[in-house]
Each structure stands twice: as structure tokens, then as C-alpha cells.
């Protein structure tokens, strides 16, 4: 087995080396049309094929739980190549990615004792002698060095204050503290990536512990460690989502150490309190883990009855409230622009939740299910005809939008917000709530490791599938839990999610509408391949399993057991 993995790992190393070399063409001085994006996507597609072959190899040779030297040896093999893949891309230039500028700027601001939620970059752009003294302090941070000025100017969506929670800000500040402000940009980025590499290694160890709880082989850590999406989004793009993933995995691990119906033991009580604490820390890093709280509560209720539930939920809530406490008194000024592209200082709204509000009421990217529902609910203003998949009559949509607009007005939500968009968010929220309720109920009735972990995976995976902004790096939220999914089709998702980057190539070719920021060829075309194939494959696999009756999945776990 090891020789086979070494061959596949060696091929992957060569692929990532080629990607690192091609990344040199993605510097700011290179015109967009000259970037070899299609070549990079072809290499990533090849890496995905190697990844799927490696998963199939494990399923055939070592999918079930192994013990002793064999298990440790397989894990070391997976871990070593996982580290090497990331080291190869560590010095590469980010490929179609700018989010790291926001991370570096937020960290620099907090390291100077300032509140990163207080002003948007667009407000700081216009800082001058006539501005308030606090704004001048931000301008001083901006002008501290040539590098900090470049970091500040690279921040995207400048009209919006940061949306990242407090613990993420602490992580960014830690990067700033250990990096001199005058150091070259690549040094700042290297420090950020190096810390994220350490987080990824910790994720693999936490994942191994969860696999052992479920009776699966350590080698399934390959599902995260070797995934091209994870390698690209962390080692190249420098996305920090792994920090929240690590907190979530540790919370699940502590939850599994609780013994059902034995809350009277001190160890069980401590495990439940610790599980809630780490879930709270994950929420303070990125908000998405909050949807797992009902699942944690259901397992805690099964383990420790009402006292167990209260212990877990209370510890989580206390941590989150304490983390956000410093935001009390954050300033706000102005009024938010109705155009996401707006960067003037005359149209701004700031405050702790201003950026998150924009995200929830306007952001739409790389979505399929949300897009289909939205198109069937909204009243189009920029296209003469509806899309082929729109079935709801225009009259019904007009009536629904009027009712929704009246409700939003009564709730104090701005009139320029698209009522169809907010209504779609509500519909998708109800759908996700139903999935969450069902998984929580199953976890309560059957508090076993596989049921809990599969439930956590399904909740997070479907949260991604129904959201309005399906950025590919959000797949990292549930990728370490994919071995518990009991369906091979899910492994297609992180591979096909890389189609997202094809949108940039289409934009470079002029296949987009400048007034709306849409790229119809991708937004209404390629997303069907990116997401539709996965959804279709899941449906067919589920139907085949139903017709064939209880069987065994790729991990050797009885389908009837979950």
C-alpha cells in the first residue's frame, strides 16, 4: 500500500510544483489576459484525479480500522505528503485571490490597539486634517510603511468594514506582531501561510482522533490532507477557515468523550463544558459553526439529560458573548451605499455587524440552488426575459415582492434591499433548519460517534449548498468530516468546486456585464456543472443504495447503522 501512495504522492508533488511555477505569472504587473489560469485549472483537475485514485486505493486496501504499527505508518505517509504539498506552494504567488490583504490589514490595525470594526477602508481612504482624531490613527497605521500602504490598498470590497469575528482578528494580529511592518509583502504572506500550515497539521491529528472514535482507519485523513482544494486554498490562497475547522473538530472530539446517561461523572461534565467552549471559540473565529449548536445540544441531552444540555450550551454562549464584549460601543457613521462597487466616503455604515449585514442581504456568488430559487422569486429589472428555469409567473412574483417589501419596511430594513433575495434567504434558512432538526433528532435518539459526525457533515455540507455565496474555500468547513458521509459522491464536491476559478477566465475574456458585475456564462451556465453533477450523483447513489438495501459503504460501515 505504501508504495502505491508514494507514487500517487510523488505525482501530486510534481503537479503542485508546476502550479507554483505558473503562479509567478499572477503578479500584479501581468495583464489579466496573460495569466495561465486554464493551465492551472488543468493541473488542479489532474491533481483531483490523483486524489480520487488515492481515496479508492485506501478504500480497497485500508478502509477499515487498523491498529498498531500499520495504522501509524499509514498516517505518517499521509501526513508527510500533506505537509510536502503545502510546503511546495508556500512561496507561490496567490492565484486569483486577494482576501489575505484584509487579514493582514485587520491584524495590523488590531496590533496597534485599534478596533478593526470601526471604519471601512473607504472611509480611511479619505482621512485628512478635517477628520476625527480616531480616523487619523487608522491613517497613521496605513502610512507606517510602503508595505502597509500596499496591504491597505489591496483590501477588496472597501466600502464594507471587516466581517471577521474577534478570535480571527486575534489570529491576524498575532501574524502582525511577529512580522515587522516594513518587511516585504511576501514576508507578511509567508508568516500567515506558515501559521495556517501548522493549523492544517493540527486538523489532521484531530481528524485522526475522530476517525478512531468511529472505528475508521487513520489513512482516511488523506480526504483532507491530500485534497487539492484544501492545498490550494490554504497554502496558496492563505484562507484562514482551518482555524474554525480545528475548533469545531476539537469540540466534536470532546463531545464524543462524554458517556451517554452518565452526567453524574465529573469527566463527562467536564467534557461537555469543554466541547461547548471549543465550539464557542470556533464561532468566534468564523460564524458558521453556530449552526452545529443544536447538534451539540442534542448529543449533550442524550449524554447528560437537561444538565448536560445546559452545561454545553451555556459554556458556548458565555465564550461567544465574552468574545464580542469588546465590540460594545463601536462607532457608526453615515449610510451604506446601495452599490457594492461604491467606494466613496459619503456612503458608509459601520458597526460590529455592518459587514455581516451586507453579506447576508446582498452577497451572491457561485451558487446554484439559491440562484434558482432567487430567480423564481425576484422581479427582474435588468433582463427582458426570464431564465429557462423560472416557473413562477411574473404576477405572482410581483405580489410576493410587495408583501415582502412591506414586511422588511416594518422591520426597519432599508428599502433598497432586494425583497426577493431576503425571501430566498428565508426559504433556504427554513430548508437548512429542517435538515438540522432531523440530524439533531437522530443524534439524540442514537448518540453514537458515526451518527453525530455524519450529522455534523450533512448540516455543514448542505449549509454550503443552499447558501448565496458558495466560495470554494468554505468547503474546508466540512471536508475533514467527509469520511463519515457514507456516500462516494460527496468526494466530487471539493474537486468540482474548483470550477469556480473558471469565472475569472471568462471575466478576462470580457464575458461579463460591468453594470451588474454578473458573468452570465458562468453564473447561469457553468454553475450547473459545478454543483449539478454533485447533486445528481448524490441522488443516483442514494437511489441505488435504497434499491439494493442495507449494505456497506466505502469505510466499511454498515449503511443500516446510520
XYZ file of C-alpha atoms in Angstrom:
562
model
C 0.000 0.000 0.000
C 2.738 2.468 0.935
C 4.430 2.132 -2.462
C 1.171 2.936 -4.227
C 0.599 6.013 -2.081
C 4.183 7.135 -2.635
C 3.727 7.014 -6.396
C 0.495 8.980 -6.217
C 2.030 11.397 -3.726
C 5.041 11.929 -5.982
C 2.791 12.721 -8.940
C 0.884 15.232 -6.817
C 4.134 16.890 -5.717
C 5.118 17.388 -9.347
C 1.711 18.901 -10.093
C 1.926 21.388 -7.214
C 5.460 22.328 -8.239
C 4.177 23.119 -11.731
C 1.364 25.204 -10.217
C 3.876 27.092 -8.054
C 5.915 27.924 -11.156
C 2.851 29.054 -13.096
C 1.796 31.235 -10.153
C 4.687 33.560 -10.986
C 2.546 34.804 -13.878
C -0.125 36.040 -11.466
C 1.786 39.044 -10.175
C 0.196 42.475 -10.309
C 2.387 43.503 -13.230
C 0.993 40.822 -15.508
C -2.143 41.758 -17.507
C -5.116 39.578 -16.610
C -5.436 38.083 -20.084
C -1.891 36.713 -19.913
C -2.446 34.717 -16.757
C -2.269 30.949 -17.445
C -5.444 30.248 -15.492
C -6.644 27.441 -17.761
C -3.295 25.685 -17.371
C -3.560 25.968 -13.574
C -7.099 24.589 -13.674
C -5.948 21.686 -15.850
C -3.228 20.864 -13.317
C -5.693 21.078 -10.433
C -8.073 18.776 -12.320
C -5.224 16.276 -12.724
C -4.430 16.560 -9.014
C -8.101 15.835 -8.279
C -7.931 12.645 -10.337
C -4.847 11.547 -8.397
C -6.692 12.401 -5.168
C -9.677 10.245 -6.141
C -7.350 7.368 -7.104
C -5.671 7.639 -3.691
C -9.047 7.515 -1.939
C -10.041 4.446 -3.964
C -6.703 2.824 -3.096
C -7.354 3.339 0.616
C -10.891 2.013 0.298
C -9.589 -1.203 -1.252
C -6.522 -1.717 0.911
C -7.049 0.008 4.241
C -10.512 1.477 4.573
C -11.358 -0.296 7.801
C -9.872 0.407 11.150
C -6.272 -0.678 11.526
C -4.209 -0.927 14.658
C -0.604 -0.782 15.788
C 2.364 -0.125 13.534
C 0.382 -0.442 10.290
C -2.064 2.324 11.230
C 0.700 4.649 12.430
C 2.721 4.009 9.289
C -0.202 4.851 7.002
C -0.930 8.041 8.913
C 2.721 9.128 8.746
C 2.675 8.558 4.980
C -0.443 10.672 4.550
C 0.811 13.364 6.944
C 4.235 13.640 5.292
C 2.856 14.170 1.806
C 0.196 16.558 3.131
C 2.960 18.735 4.563
C 5.128 18.494 1.447
C 2.251 19.534 -0.843
C 1.731 22.665 1.228
C 5.429 23.475 1.517
C 5.741 23.377 -2.266
C 3.021 26.035 -2.612
C 4.091 28.090 0.415
C 6.292 30.543 -1.597
C 3.888 30.716 -4.558
C 2.024 33.859 -5.623
C -1.703 33.770 -4.724
C -3.752 32.673 -7.736
C -6.867 34.853 -8.197
C -7.033 35.696 -4.514
C -6.976 38.972 -2.565
C -8.671 38.152 0.762
C -5.330 37.948 2.531
C -4.959 41.723 2.212
C -7.962 42.142 4.523
C -6.484 39.649 7.004
C -3.147 41.463 7.060
C -4.770 44.892 7.366
C -7.120 43.855 10.176
C -4.213 42.312 12.047
C -2.079 45.414 11.672
C -4.952 47.604 12.925
C -5.643 45.446 15.989
C -1.929 45.167 16.763
C -1.937 48.970 17.112
C -4.784 48.791 19.637
C -7.470 49.997 17.212
C -10.882 48.481 16.530
C -10.951 46.888 13.033
C -14.770 47.088 13.003
C -14.835 50.858 13.455
C -14.081 52.119 9.935
C -14.149 50.681 6.436
C -11.080 51.111 4.202
C -13.108 53.504 2.020
C -13.551 55.845 4.992
C -9.830 55.700 5.773
C -9.114 56.483 2.108
C -10.431 59.998 2.704
C -8.817 60.605 6.076
C -7.419 64.125 6.321
C -6.785 67.038 8.677
C -10.514 67.743 8.996
C -11.420 64.197 10.050
C -11.998 62.984 13.560
C -8.827 62.077 15.524
C -9.689 58.350 15.661
C -9.771 58.154 11.864
C -6.350 59.790 11.739
C -4.952 56.945 13.863
C -6.051 54.450 11.206
C -4.423 56.614 8.537
C -1.198 56.546 10.537
C -1.231 52.735 10.530
C -1.844 52.815 6.788
C 1.136 55.104 6.195
C 3.545 53.352 8.573
C 5.488 51.792 5.694
C 5.371 51.156 1.970
C 4.242 47.594 2.687
C 1.372 48.553 4.985
C 0.239 51.062 2.371
C 0.273 48.299 -0.265
C -1.635 45.960 2.074
C -4.245 48.640 2.741
C -4.702 49.446 -0.942
C -5.110 45.756 -1.755
C -8.148 45.308 0.517
C -11.199 44.286 -1.533
C -14.806 45.475 -1.004
C -13.522 48.654 0.558
C -16.967 50.048 1.367
C -17.532 47.311 3.969
C -15.925 47.070 7.392
C -14.451 43.710 8.298
C -16.870 40.817 8.836
C -14.404 38.520 10.606
C -15.130 37.632 14.275
C -12.930 38.536 17.269
C -10.777 35.402 17.521
C -9.945 35.648 13.822
C -8.835 39.222 14.491
C -6.572 37.983 17.276
C -5.032 35.472 14.856
C -4.454 38.218 12.293
C -2.923 40.432 14.987
C -0.581 37.606 16.026
C 0.691 37.484 12.443
C 1.210 41.254 12.521
C 3.042 41.207 15.852
C 5.669 38.713 14.639
C 6.126 40.482 11.282
C 7.838 43.897 11.032
C 5.617 46.461 9.320
C 8.405 47.374 6.884
C 9.036 43.760 5.831
C 8.234 42.942 2.176
C 4.717 41.792 1.418
C 5.876 38.262 0.677
C 7.241 38.002 4.232
C 3.863 39.013 5.684
C 2.169 36.436 3.488
C 4.733 33.745 4.324
C 4.165 34.215 8.072
C 0.398 33.972 7.596
C 0.707 30.833 5.476
C 3.178 29.195 7.872
C 0.795 29.599 10.805
C -2.041 28.223 8.674
C 0.143 25.241 7.758
C 0.543 24.496 11.469
C -3.252 24.688 11.840
C -3.685 22.223 8.954
C -1.331 19.746 10.639
C -3.360 20.050 13.857
C -6.543 19.410 11.844
C -5.111 16.123 10.572
C -4.354 14.953 14.123
C -7.838 15.945 15.321
C -9.301 14.178 12.305
C -7.358 11.011 13.144
C -8.784 11.044 16.667
C -12.336 11.341 15.311
C -11.731 8.504 12.841
C -10.608 6.247 15.664
C -13.737 7.101 17.654
C -15.807 5.945 14.675
C -13.705 2.828 14.093
C -12.207 4.002 10.791
C -8.619 3.838 9.579
C -6.198 6.720 10.127
C -5.473 6.695 6.406
C -8.794 8.484 5.749
C -7.018 11.673 6.880
C -5.997 11.734 3.243
C -9.522 13.017 2.482
C -8.440 16.415 3.841
C -4.658 16.319 3.716
C -4.396 15.417 0.033
C -7.422 17.299 -1.251
C -6.262 19.750 -3.973
C -8.897 22.255 -2.869
C -7.527 22.302 0.691
C -3.932 22.545 -0.514
C -4.722 25.420 -2.883
C -6.973 27.411 -0.559
C -4.598 27.250 2.423
C -1.040 27.066 1.088
C -1.634 29.328 -1.919
C -4.690 31.490 -1.174
C -3.978 31.767 2.588
C -7.592 31.364 3.704
C -7.834 31.030 7.482
C -11.006 28.869 7.652
C -8.955 25.983 9.044
C -8.766 27.806 12.376
C -12.545 27.498 12.853
C -12.442 23.947 11.486
C -9.887 22.972 14.129
C -12.015 24.400 16.947
C -15.067 22.548 15.632
C -13.227 19.224 15.373
C -11.847 19.541 18.901
C -15.349 20.364 20.137
C -16.724 17.231 18.451
C -13.896 15.151 19.881
C -14.594 16.372 23.412
C -18.296 15.752 22.898
C -17.601 12.137 21.948
C -15.694 11.616 25.182
C -18.936 12.075 27.087
C -20.609 8.874 28.201
C -24.359 8.710 27.425
C -26.610 8.993 30.516
C -23.657 9.407 32.859
C -23.612 13.138 33.551
C -23.030 12.441 37.235
C -19.392 11.667 36.471
C -17.031 14.627 36.645
C -15.270 13.600 33.438
C -18.499 13.694 31.416
C -19.481 17.101 32.807
C -16.027 18.489 32.030
C -16.083 17.043 28.501
C -19.455 18.633 27.741
C -18.374 22.019 29.107
C -15.132 21.842 27.131
C -16.992 20.840 23.958
C -19.239 23.887 24.264
C -16.215 26.088 24.944
C -14.364 24.979 21.811
C -17.493 25.353 19.713
C -17.744 28.903 21.047
C -14.104 29.537 20.132
C -14.794 28.230 16.631
C -17.767 30.612 16.326
C -15.502 33.472 17.427
C -13.187 32.553 14.547
C -15.822 32.237 11.840
C -19.544 32.403 12.462
C -20.652 29.265 10.578
C -20.125 26.703 13.433
C -23.095 28.235 15.260
C -25.407 26.051 13.162
C -23.896 22.996 14.899
C -25.031 24.150 18.348
C -28.383 22.247 18.148
C -26.461 19.099 17.196
C -24.108 19.557 20.158
C -27.122 20.204 22.384
C -28.908 17.051 21.179
C -25.875 14.857 21.906
C -25.363 16.549 25.285
C -29.014 15.988 26.142
C -28.632 12.294 25.347
C -25.446 12.098 27.431
C -26.350 14.171 30.456
C -30.049 14.899 30.223
C -31.067 18.530 30.854
C -27.992 19.319 32.956
C -25.766 18.118 30.146
C -27.597 20.273 27.596
C -27.419 23.388 29.773
C -23.733 22.850 30.507
C -22.831 22.574 26.816
C -24.988 25.444 25.580
C -24.119 27.767 28.462
C -20.362 27.276 28.040
C -20.665 28.036 24.323
C -22.815 31.142 24.846
C -20.573 32.523 27.591
C -17.486 32.216 25.386
C -19.160 33.902 22.409
C -20.622 36.741 24.491
C -17.280 37.332 26.194
C -15.518 37.391 22.838
C -17.845 40.021 21.416
C -17.983 42.112 24.601
C -15.203 44.424 23.452
C -17.336 45.466 20.470
C -19.789 47.312 22.706
C -19.523 50.999 21.938
C -18.212 50.575 18.380
C -18.848 53.713 16.381
C -21.049 54.058 13.322
C -21.451 56.817 10.801
C -23.152 57.601 7.558
C -25.349 55.461 5.360
C -24.446 52.388 3.323
C -24.213 52.700 -0.434
C -26.740 50.804 -2.478
C -23.979 49.783 -4.869
C -21.435 47.170 -3.763
C -18.846 48.847 -6.019
C -19.238 52.205 -4.238
C -16.054 53.389 -2.513
C -16.836 56.999 -1.640
C -16.716 58.228 1.910
C -20.170 59.762 1.638
C -21.978 56.419 1.646
C -20.981 54.267 4.582
C -22.472 52.433 7.552
C -20.190 50.859 10.113
C -20.543 48.929 13.327
C -19.888 45.402 14.574
C -22.434 43.742 12.253
C -22.406 46.133 9.280
C -20.218 43.926 7.106
C -22.142 40.789 8.042
C -25.427 42.522 7.202
C -24.174 43.359 3.718
C -23.052 39.762 3.283
C -26.460 38.344 4.249
C -28.586 40.814 2.263
C -26.570 41.246 -0.932
C -23.757 38.786 -1.459
C -24.359 36.221 -4.191
C -21.662 34.229 -5.922
C -21.086 30.764 -7.380
C -24.485 29.460 -6.237
C -26.959 27.106 -7.912
C -29.826 26.160 -5.594
C -30.029 29.667 -4.142
C -29.825 31.196 -7.604
C -32.652 29.029 -8.960
C -34.965 29.918 -6.062
C -33.979 33.586 -6.206
C -34.714 33.821 -9.935
C -38.149 32.343 -9.265
C -38.875 34.880 -6.520
C -37.367 38.136 -7.688
C -38.740 40.657 -10.169
C -36.050 41.091 -12.841
C -35.028 44.656 -13.619
C -32.137 44.151 -15.999
C -33.172 41.309 -18.317
C -36.042 41.419 -20.814
C -36.755 37.705 -20.369
C -36.667 35.196 -17.567
C -34.215 32.312 -17.445
C -35.319 28.944 -18.772
C -35.677 27.514 -15.262
C -38.029 30.244 -13.978
C -41.505 28.743 -13.475
C -43.241 31.225 -11.151
C -45.475 33.677 -13.079
C -44.427 37.331 -13.076
C -47.690 38.439 -11.455
C -47.153 36.106 -8.518
C -43.601 37.372 -8.074
C -44.741 40.997 -8.110
C -47.310 40.265 -5.400
C -44.849 38.299 -3.275
C -42.222 41.053 -3.545
C -44.714 43.713 -2.487
C -45.672 41.724 0.610
C -42.012 41.053 1.387
C -41.129 44.726 0.936
C -43.874 45.762 3.360
C -42.589 43.274 5.912
C -38.998 44.455 5.512
C -40.106 48.071 5.889
C -41.927 47.156 9.105
C -38.729 45.509 10.363
C -36.716 48.648 9.606
C -34.689 47.117 6.775
C -33.606 49.536 4.041
C -35.902 49.922 1.065
C -33.145 49.283 -1.483
C -32.620 45.702 -0.276
C -33.948 43.189 -2.807
C -37.011 41.569 -1.145
C -36.641 38.537 -3.397
C -33.104 38.000 -2.101
C -34.135 38.245 1.551
C -37.112 35.953 0.899
C -34.798 33.413 -0.712
C -32.535 33.595 2.341
C -35.580 32.811 4.491
C -36.613 29.864 2.294
C -33.104 28.416 2.365
C -32.917 29.027 6.107
C -36.094 27.028 6.641
C -34.727 24.202 4.479
C -31.455 24.144 6.387
C -33.361 24.307 9.665
C -35.319 21.197 8.700
C -32.095 19.333 7.888
C -30.563 20.477 11.173
C -33.628 19.450 13.186
C -33.679 15.980 11.621
C -29.976 15.384 12.234
C -30.255 16.654 15.811
C -33.197 14.335 16.428
C -31.287 11.336 15.042
C -28.290 12.224 17.171
C -30.443 12.421 20.293
C -32.096 9.058 19.561
C -28.822 7.373 18.647
C -25.883 9.157 20.367
C -23.114 7.260 18.587
C -19.917 8.680 17.025
C -20.834 7.854 13.428
C -24.321 9.354 13.757
C -23.037 12.574 15.337
C -20.162 13.035 12.879
C -22.271 12.226 9.850
C -24.925 14.649 11.094
C -22.325 17.406 11.512
C -21.049 16.759 7.993
C -24.502 16.825 6.403
C -25.531 20.022 8.184
C -22.368 21.862 7.114
C -22.355 20.440 3.581
C -25.971 21.378 2.920
C -25.391 24.779 4.524
C -22.814 25.339 1.784
C -25.096 24.021 -0.957
C -28.022 26.307 -0.061
C -26.110 29.494 0.731
C -25.946 32.521 -1.566
C -22.143 32.734 -1.542
C -20.610 29.325 -2.228
C -16.958 30.251 -2.122
C -14.876 27.103 -2.666
C -12.789 27.617 0.470
C -15.978 27.239 2.525
C -15.824 23.542 1.597
C -12.997 23.309 4.149
C -15.672 23.652 6.849
C -16.870 20.108 6.335
C -14.079 18.485 4.332
C -12.422 16.766 7.362
C -15.793 15.126 8.141
C -16.317 13.726 4.644
C -15.179 10.148 5.538
C -18.268 9.908 7.751
C -20.671 10.870 4.942
C -21.297 7.285 3.721
C -21.524 8.435 0.097
C -18.771 8.483 -2.504
C -20.478 11.264 -4.440
C -19.518 13.811 -1.800
C -15.863 13.430 -2.805
C -16.747 15.012 -6.142
C -17.757 18.223 -4.401
C -14.286 19.571 -3.419
C -12.990 18.636 -6.869
C -15.781 20.267 -8.880
C -15.786 23.328 -6.584
C -12.552 24.389 -8.287
C -14.628 25.213 -11.402
C -15.292 28.472 -9.536
C -11.961 29.785 -10.807
C -13.125 29.424 -14.414
C -15.257 32.505 -13.791
C -12.141 34.658 -13.626
C -11.017 33.438 -17.050
C -14.446 34.219 -18.503
C -14.275 37.701 -16.995
C -10.840 38.195 -18.552
C -12.391 37.320 -21.919
C -14.999 40.041 -21.461
C -17.848 37.614 -20.732
C -19.359 39.780 -18.034
C -21.686 42.749 -17.522
C -19.854 45.689 -15.985
C -23.003 47.415 -14.690
C -24.132 44.438 -12.608
C -20.894 42.526 -12.069
C -22.531 39.363 -13.439
C -20.858 36.816 -15.659
C -23.886 35.094 -17.256
C -21.840 32.359 -18.934
C -20.723 31.205 -15.501
C -23.427 32.447 -13.115
C -26.229 30.785 -15.096
C -24.213 28.191 -17.014
C -21.108 26.610 -15.537
C -22.571 26.504 -12.020
C -24.873 23.735 -13.274
C -21.817 21.573 -13.925
C -20.071 22.591 -10.696
C -22.988 21.849 -8.367
C -25.472 19.963 -10.503
C -23.191 16.975 -11.084
C -22.708 16.518 -7.343
C -26.429 16.803 -6.586
C -27.296 14.384 -9.406
C -24.628 11.912 -8.287
C -25.888 12.066 -4.698
C -29.431 11.379 -5.857
C -28.412 8.415 -8.003
C -26.202 6.950 -5.277
C -28.962 7.314 -2.708
C -31.440 5.654 -5.066
C -29.026 2.784 -5.768
C -28.463 2.250 -2.038
C -32.209 2.249 -1.423
C -32.852 -0.283 -4.176
C -30.023 -2.568 -3.097
C -30.992 -2.496 0.575
C -28.627 -2.173 3.576
C -25.035 -2.604 2.548
C -21.566 -1.373 3.296
C -20.077 1.925 2.333
C -16.530 2.843 1.376
C -15.399 2.970 5.010
C -16.680 -0.472 5.841
C -19.504 0.899 7.975
C -22.922 -0.671 7.735
C -25.364 1.600 5.945
C -28.079 0.387 8.255
C -26.160 1.613 11.276
C -26.741 5.260 10.445
